[in-house]
PDB file of C-alpha atoms in Angstrom:
ATOM      1  CA  MET R   1      21.306   1.660  11.284  1.00 57.00           C
ATOM      2  CA  GLU R   2      19.967   5.292  10.298  1.00 70.00           C
ATOM      3  CA  THR R   3      17.382   5.199   7.108  1.00 69.00           C
ATOM      4  CA  GLN R   4      18.846   5.768   4.065  1.00 72.00           C
ATOM      5  CA  TRP R   5      16.444   7.841   2.190  1.00 76.00           C
ATOM      6  CA  PRO R   6      17.675   7.903  -1.056  1.00 77.00           C
ATOM      7  CA  LEU R   7      17.767   3.968  -0.936  1.00 79.00           C
ATOM      8  CA  VAL R   8      14.180   4.047   0.192  1.00 81.00           C
ATOM      9  CA  ILE R   9      13.456   6.699  -2.973  1.00 85.00           C
ATOM     10  CA  PHE R  10      15.604   4.173  -5.084  1.00 84.00           C
ATOM     11  CA  THR R  11      13.400   0.913  -4.390  1.00 85.00           C
ATOM     12  CA  LEU R  12      10.224   2.525  -4.059  1.00 89.00           C
ATOM     13  CA  PHE R  13      10.410   4.067  -7.621  1.00 91.00           C
ATOM     14  CA  VAL R  14      12.096   0.877  -9.178  1.00 90.00           C
ATOM     15  CA  CYS R  15       8.816  -1.096  -7.605  1.00 90.00           C
ATOM     16  CA  VAL R  16       6.283   1.334  -9.137  1.00 92.00           C
ATOM     17  CA  THR R  17       8.244   1.454 -12.424  1.00 93.00           C
ATOM     18  CA  CYS R  18       8.279  -2.636 -12.647  1.00 92.00           C
ATOM     19  CA  GLY R  19       4.657  -2.587 -11.329  1.00 93.00           C
ATOM     20  CA  LEU R  20       3.611  -0.309 -13.704  1.00 94.00           C
ATOM     21  CA  LEU R  21       5.127  -1.973 -16.571  1.00 94.00           C
ATOM     22  CA  GLY R  22       4.163  -5.538 -15.482  1.00 93.00           C
ATOM     23  CA  SER R  23       0.582  -4.159 -15.060  1.00 92.00           C
ATOM     24  CA  MET R  24       0.506  -3.072 -18.409  1.00 92.00           C
ATOM     25  CA  ALA R  25       2.123  -6.307 -19.623  1.00 94.00           C
ATOM     26  CA  ILE R  26      -0.675  -7.937 -18.366  1.00 93.00           C
ATOM     27  CA  MET R  27      -3.434  -5.728 -20.146  1.00 91.00           C
ATOM     28  CA  ALA R  28      -1.541  -5.829 -23.176  1.00 91.00           C
ATOM     29  CA  LEU R  29      -1.803  -9.897 -23.147  1.00 92.00           C
ATOM     30  CA  ARG R  30      -5.311  -9.309 -22.606  1.00 90.00           C
ATOM     31  CA  GLY R  31      -5.687  -7.200 -25.538  1.00 87.00           C
ATOM     32  CA  LYS R  32      -6.931  -4.266 -23.069  1.00 86.00           C
ATOM     33  CA  GLY R  33      -5.625  -0.765 -21.941  1.00 81.00           C
ATOM     34  CA  ARG R  34      -3.976   0.382 -25.021  1.00 82.00           C
ATOM     35  CA  GLU R  35      -5.264   3.990 -24.127  1.00 84.00           C
ATOM     36  CA  LEU R  36      -3.583   4.056 -21.146  1.00 86.00           C
ATOM     37  CA  GLN R  37      -0.116   2.680 -22.245  1.00 87.00           C
ATOM     38  CA  MET R  38       1.626   5.783 -23.759  1.00 89.00           C
ATOM     39  CA  THR R  39       0.990   7.773 -20.530  1.00 90.00           C
ATOM     40  CA  GLY R  40       1.939   4.491 -18.455  1.00 89.00           C
ATOM     41  CA  LEU R  41       5.310   4.531 -20.534  1.00 91.00           C
ATOM     42  CA  VAL R  42       5.511   8.048 -19.712  1.00 92.00           C
ATOM     43  CA  CYS R  43       5.293   7.662 -16.161  1.00 92.00           C
ATOM     44  CA  SER R  44       7.322   4.422 -15.772  1.00 91.00           C
ATOM     45  CA  ALA R  45      10.320   6.311 -17.527  1.00 91.00           C
ATOM     46  CA  VAL R  46       9.941   9.403 -15.041  1.00 93.00           C
ATOM     47  CA  SER R  47       9.726   7.123 -12.161  1.00 91.00           C
ATOM     48  CA  LEU R  48      12.827   5.405 -13.045  1.00 88.00           C
ATOM     49  CA  VAL R  49      14.641   8.505 -13.739  1.00 88.00           C
ATOM     50  CA  ILE R  50      13.594   9.378 -10.208  1.00 90.00           C
ATOM     51  CA  GLY R  51      14.562   6.470  -8.553  1.00 83.00           C
ATOM     52  CA  GLY R  52      18.348   6.615 -10.310  1.00 78.00           C
ATOM     53  CA  ILE R  53      18.424  10.021  -9.025  1.00 79.00           C
ATOM     54  CA  GLY R  54      18.040   8.483  -5.620  1.00 75.00           C
ATOM     55  CA  ALA R  55      20.678   5.908  -6.129  1.00 70.00           C
ATOM     56  CA  PHE R  56      23.165   8.327  -7.082  1.00 71.00           C
ATOM     57  CA  LEU R  57      22.264  10.833  -4.196  1.00 69.00           C
ATOM     58  CA  HIS R  58      23.067   7.634  -2.022  1.00 65.00           C
ATOM     59  CA  LEU R  59      26.473   7.063  -3.174  1.00 64.00           C
ATOM     60  CA  GLU R  60      26.927  10.942  -3.984  1.00 62.00           C
ATOM     61  CA  HIS R  61      29.962  10.801  -6.232  1.00 60.00           C
ATOM     62  CA  TRP R  62      30.878   9.442  -9.494  1.00 59.00           C
ATOM     63  CA  GLU R  63      33.999   7.658  -8.182  1.00 64.00           C
ATOM     64  CA  ARG R  64      31.537   5.384  -5.866  1.00 60.00           C
ATOM     65  CA  ILE R  65      29.108   4.310  -8.422  1.00 62.00           C
ATOM     66  CA  PHE R  66      32.222   3.462 -11.331  1.00 63.00           C
ATOM     67  CA  ASN R  67      33.673   1.521  -8.006  1.00 65.00           C
ATOM     68  CA  GLY R  68      30.520  -0.443  -7.714  1.00 58.00           C
ATOM     69  CA  PHE R  69      31.123  -1.843 -10.799  1.00 61.00           C
ATOM     70  CA  GLY R  70      33.940  -3.707 -10.221  1.00 65.00           C
ATOM     71  CA  HIS R  71      32.480  -7.209 -10.126  1.00 64.00           C
ATOM     72  CA  LEU R  72      28.953  -8.650 -11.628  1.00 66.00           C
ATOM     73  CA  THR R  73      27.942  -9.550  -8.104  1.00 65.00           C
ATOM     74  CA  SER R  74      27.902  -6.544  -6.863  1.00 65.00           C
ATOM     75  CA  GLY R  75      24.626  -5.287  -5.790  1.00 67.00           C
ATOM     76  CA  ILE R  76      24.962  -1.732  -7.761  1.00 72.00           C
ATOM     77  CA  THR R  77      25.867  -3.752 -11.090  1.00 74.00           C
ATOM     78  CA  GLN R  78      23.210  -5.606 -11.047  1.00 76.00           C
ATOM     79  CA  GLU R  79      20.818  -3.064 -10.590  1.00 77.00           C
ATOM     80  CA  LEU R  80      22.650  -1.316 -13.467  1.00 78.00           C
ATOM     81  CA  ILE R  81      22.078  -3.837 -15.714  1.00 82.00           C
ATOM     82  CA  GLY R  82      18.243  -4.077 -14.745  1.00 81.00           C
ATOM     83  CA  CYS R  83      17.837  -0.625 -15.255  1.00 82.00           C
ATOM     84  CA  VAL R  84      19.234  -0.835 -18.334  1.00 86.00           C
ATOM     85  CA  ALA R  85      17.206  -3.654 -19.253  1.00 91.00           C
ATOM     86  CA  LEU R  86      13.886  -1.567 -18.178  1.00 90.00           C
ATOM     87  CA  ALA R  87      15.189   1.477 -20.360  1.00 91.00           C
ATOM     88  CA  VAL R  88      15.425  -1.057 -23.582  1.00 94.00           C
ATOM     89  CA  VAL R  89      12.107  -2.558 -22.597  1.00 94.00           C
ATOM     90  CA  LEU R  90      10.754   0.749 -22.582  1.00 92.00           C
ATOM     91  CA  VAL R  91      12.144   1.768 -25.695  1.00 93.00           C
ATOM     92  CA  LEU R  92      10.845  -1.236 -27.416  1.00 93.00           C
ATOM     93  CA  TRP R  93       7.247   0.012 -25.840  1.00 91.00           C
ATOM     94  CA  PHE R  94       7.606   3.047 -27.568  1.00 90.00           C
ATOM     95  CA  VAL R  95       8.247   1.691 -31.149  1.00 90.00           C
ATOM     96  CA  SER R  96       5.566  -0.766 -30.366  1.00 90.00           C
ATOM     97  CA  LEU R  97       3.157   2.237 -29.675  1.00 87.00           C
ATOM     98  CA  ARG R  98       4.426   4.282 -32.444  1.00 86.00           C
ATOM     99  CA  LYS R  99       2.532   1.544 -34.854  1.00 79.00           C
ATOM    100  CA  ALA R 100      -1.117   2.879 -35.042  1.00 69.00           C
ATOM    101  CA  ASP R 101      -3.700   0.635 -33.917  1.00 77.00           C
ATOM    102  CA  GLU R 102      -1.460  -2.664 -33.536  1.00 80.00           C
ATOM    103  CA  PRO R 103      -1.325  -4.277 -30.266  1.00 85.00           C
ATOM    104  CA  VAL R 104       2.051  -4.762 -28.414  1.00 87.00           C
ATOM    105  CA  PRO R 105       3.344  -8.004 -29.249  1.00 89.00           C
ATOM    106  CA  ALA R 106       2.776 -10.761 -26.778  1.00 92.00           C
ATOM    107  CA  TRP R 107       6.711 -11.790 -26.690  1.00 94.00           C
ATOM    108  CA  LEU R 108       7.465  -8.133 -25.686  1.00 92.00           C
ATOM    109  CA  SER R 109       4.885  -8.119 -23.026  1.00 92.00           C
ATOM    110  CA  TRP R 110       6.157 -11.680 -21.442  1.00 96.00           C
ATOM    111  CA  ALA R 111       9.849 -10.185 -21.958  1.00 95.00           C
ATOM    112  CA  THR R 112       8.672  -6.916 -19.923  1.00 94.00           C
ATOM    113  CA  LEU R 113       7.068  -9.188 -17.431  1.00 94.00           C
ATOM    114  CA  VAL R 114      10.525 -11.026 -17.192  1.00 95.00           C
ATOM    115  CA  VAL R 115      12.304  -8.007 -16.691  1.00 93.00           C
ATOM    116  CA  ALA R 116      10.351  -6.129 -14.069  1.00 93.00           C
ATOM    117  CA  VAL R 117      10.529  -9.443 -12.006  1.00 92.00           C
ATOM    118  CA  GLY R 118      14.108  -9.631 -12.602  1.00 91.00           C
ATOM    119  CA  MET R 119      14.898  -5.878 -11.688  1.00 89.00           C
ATOM    120  CA  VAL R 120      12.688  -5.976  -8.319  1.00 88.00           C
ATOM    121  CA  ALA R 121      14.660  -9.389  -7.509  1.00 87.00           C
ATOM    122  CA  ALA R 122      18.018  -7.766  -8.035  1.00 84.00           C
ATOM    123  CA  THR R 123      17.139  -4.654  -6.070  1.00 83.00           C
ATOM    124  CA  GLY R 124      15.927  -6.796  -3.223  1.00 80.00           C
ATOM    125  CA  HIS R 125      18.674  -9.165  -3.597  1.00 76.00           C
ATOM    126  CA  SER R 126      21.255  -6.344  -3.379  1.00 74.00           C
ATOM    127  CA  TYR R 127      20.162  -4.951   0.260  1.00 72.00           C
ATOM    128  CA  LEU R 128      20.410  -8.940   1.276  1.00 70.00           C
ATOM    129  CA  MET R 129      22.870  -8.585   4.735  1.00 62.00           C
ATOM    130  CA  PRO R 130      24.541 -11.686   6.417  1.00 61.00           C
ATOM    131  CA  ALA R 131      24.352  -9.560   9.447  1.00 54.00           C
ATOM    132  CA  ARG R 132      20.301  -9.108   9.139  1.00 60.00           C
ATOM    133  CA  ALA R 133      19.043 -12.468   9.432  1.00 61.00           C
ATOM    134  CA  ALA R 134      15.298 -10.783   8.798  1.00 59.00           C
ATOM    135  CA  TRP R 135      16.573  -9.421   5.463  1.00 61.00           C
ATOM    136  CA  GLY R 136      16.484 -13.128   3.844  1.00 67.00           C
ATOM    137  CA  VAL R 137      14.181 -13.700   0.730  1.00 73.00           C
ATOM    138  CA  ALA R 138      11.559 -12.114   2.434  1.00 73.00           C
ATOM    139  CA  LEU R 139      12.951  -9.007   1.469  1.00 77.00           C
ATOM    140  CA  ILE R 140      12.873  -9.796  -1.696  1.00 82.00           C
ATOM    141  CA  VAL R 141       8.950 -11.693  -1.837  1.00 84.00           C
ATOM    142  CA  PHE R 142       8.417  -7.781   0.343  1.00 84.00           C
ATOM    143  CA  TYR R 143       9.397  -5.722  -2.929  1.00 86.00           C
ATOM    144  CA  LEU R 144       7.876  -8.064  -5.372  1.00 89.00           C
ATOM    145  CA  ALA R 145       4.790  -7.586  -3.278  1.00 89.00           C
ATOM    146  CA  ASN R 146       5.227  -3.872  -3.193  1.00 89.00           C
ATOM    147  CA  ALA R 147       5.603  -3.535  -7.427  1.00 91.00           C
ATOM    148  CA  CYS R 148       2.299  -5.863  -7.313  1.00 90.00           C
ATOM    149  CA  LEU R 149       0.438  -3.323  -5.456  1.00 91.00           C
ATOM    150  CA  LEU R 150       2.251   0.050  -6.347  1.00 92.00           C
ATOM    151  CA  GLY R 151       1.726  -0.747 -10.430  1.00 92.00           C
ATOM    152  CA  PRO R 152      -1.918  -1.361 -10.513  1.00 92.00           C
ATOM    153  CA  ILE R 153      -2.719   1.508  -8.279  1.00 93.00           C
ATOM    154  CA  VAL R 154      -0.581   4.180 -10.817  1.00 93.00           C
ATOM    155  CA  LEU R 155      -2.256   2.475 -13.755  1.00 92.00           C
ATOM    156  CA  TRP R 156      -5.733   2.497 -11.620  1.00 92.00           C
ATOM    157  CA  ALA R 157      -4.628   6.561 -11.617  1.00 92.00           C
ATOM    158  CA  ILE R 158      -4.070   6.886 -15.099  1.00 92.00           C
ATOM    159  CA  ALA R 159      -7.403   4.966 -15.997  1.00 90.00           C
ATOM    160  CA  VAL R 160      -9.243   7.623 -13.732  1.00 90.00           C
ATOM    161  CA  ALA R 161      -7.507  10.560 -15.166  1.00 91.00           C
ATOM    162  CA  LYS R 162      -8.404   9.469 -18.745  1.00 88.00           C
ATOM    163  CA  GLY R 163     -11.713   8.163 -17.995  1.00 86.00           C
ATOM    164  CA  ASP R 164     -11.544   4.888 -19.049  1.00 82.00           C
ATOM    165  CA  ALA R 165     -13.730   3.062 -17.220  1.00 84.00           C
ATOM    166  CA  GLU R 166     -12.973  -0.734 -18.768  1.00 84.00           C
ATOM    167  CA  ALA R 167      -9.362  -0.181 -17.879  1.00 85.00           C
ATOM    168  CA  GLU R 168     -10.206   1.398 -14.636  1.00 86.00           C
ATOM    169  CA  GLY R 169     -11.756  -1.761 -13.675  1.00 87.00           C
ATOM    170  CA  LEU R 170      -8.809  -4.261 -14.851  1.00 88.00           C
ATOM    171  CA  ALA R 171      -6.563  -2.102 -13.014  1.00 88.00           C
ATOM    172  CA  VAL R 172      -8.775  -2.382  -9.660  1.00 89.00           C
ATOM    173  CA  ASN R 173      -8.782  -5.990 -10.169  1.00 90.00           C
ATOM    174  CA  LEU R 174      -4.954  -6.212 -10.473  1.00 90.00           C
ATOM    175  CA  ALA R 175      -4.579  -3.843  -7.730  1.00 89.00           C
ATOM    176  CA  PHE R 176      -6.831  -6.023  -5.434  1.00 91.00           C
ATOM    177  CA  PHE R 177      -4.792  -8.889  -6.344  1.00 89.00           C
ATOM    178  CA  GLY R 178      -1.664  -6.843  -5.634  1.00 87.00           C
ATOM    179  CA  ALA R 179      -2.876  -6.073  -2.344  1.00 88.00           C
ATOM    180  CA  ALA R 180      -3.631  -9.945  -1.845  1.00 90.00           C
ATOM    181  CA  ILE R 181      -0.159 -10.664  -2.905  1.00 86.00           C
ATOM    182  CA  GLN R 182       1.298  -7.960  -0.204  1.00 83.00           C
ATOM    183  CA  LEU R 183      -0.784  -9.318   2.585  1.00 86.00           C
ATOM    184  CA  VAL R 184       0.222 -12.748   1.994  1.00 85.00           C
ATOM    185  CA  GLY R 185       4.036 -11.253   1.320  1.00 76.00           C
ATOM    186  CA  ASP R 186       3.830  -9.571   4.755  1.00 75.00           C
TER     187      ASP R 186
END
């Protein structure tokens, strides 16, 4: 089976989006990183759009996309549901951040973590194939570990660009924890 580069792009950017949102949610639960949140949200939204373009390039035509929505167990249907849930979370974050100096509500941070983990798991699940025994639950764990590593790295880069030393340190700690998860997952 040859490499399907549009799917690689889709999964990479889904992991970045979900990992970044998850990292921001963890920081918000700790009351940190407020200065990074708007930039992080914009990066998450752009990343989700790039991933969506990758998915569209793989299917190549609208008919193939809509044919995939025939039943809820279809991987593309689950991924679409996940993308819509991520979009709702992004909108809720944008609305929450419009309120001056109020922290992101804890319920929104927890909901973000649930949606992010669910989307990455759905993406990994959609690629499971009975013919590929090595692609069992390990693939889902691999994608979750990728999100745990990639999201904090992007958040760290945002913190460096903004010059926020405290958030930079917390993002590095999250990236270190993500790297440990990645090693165990691998």
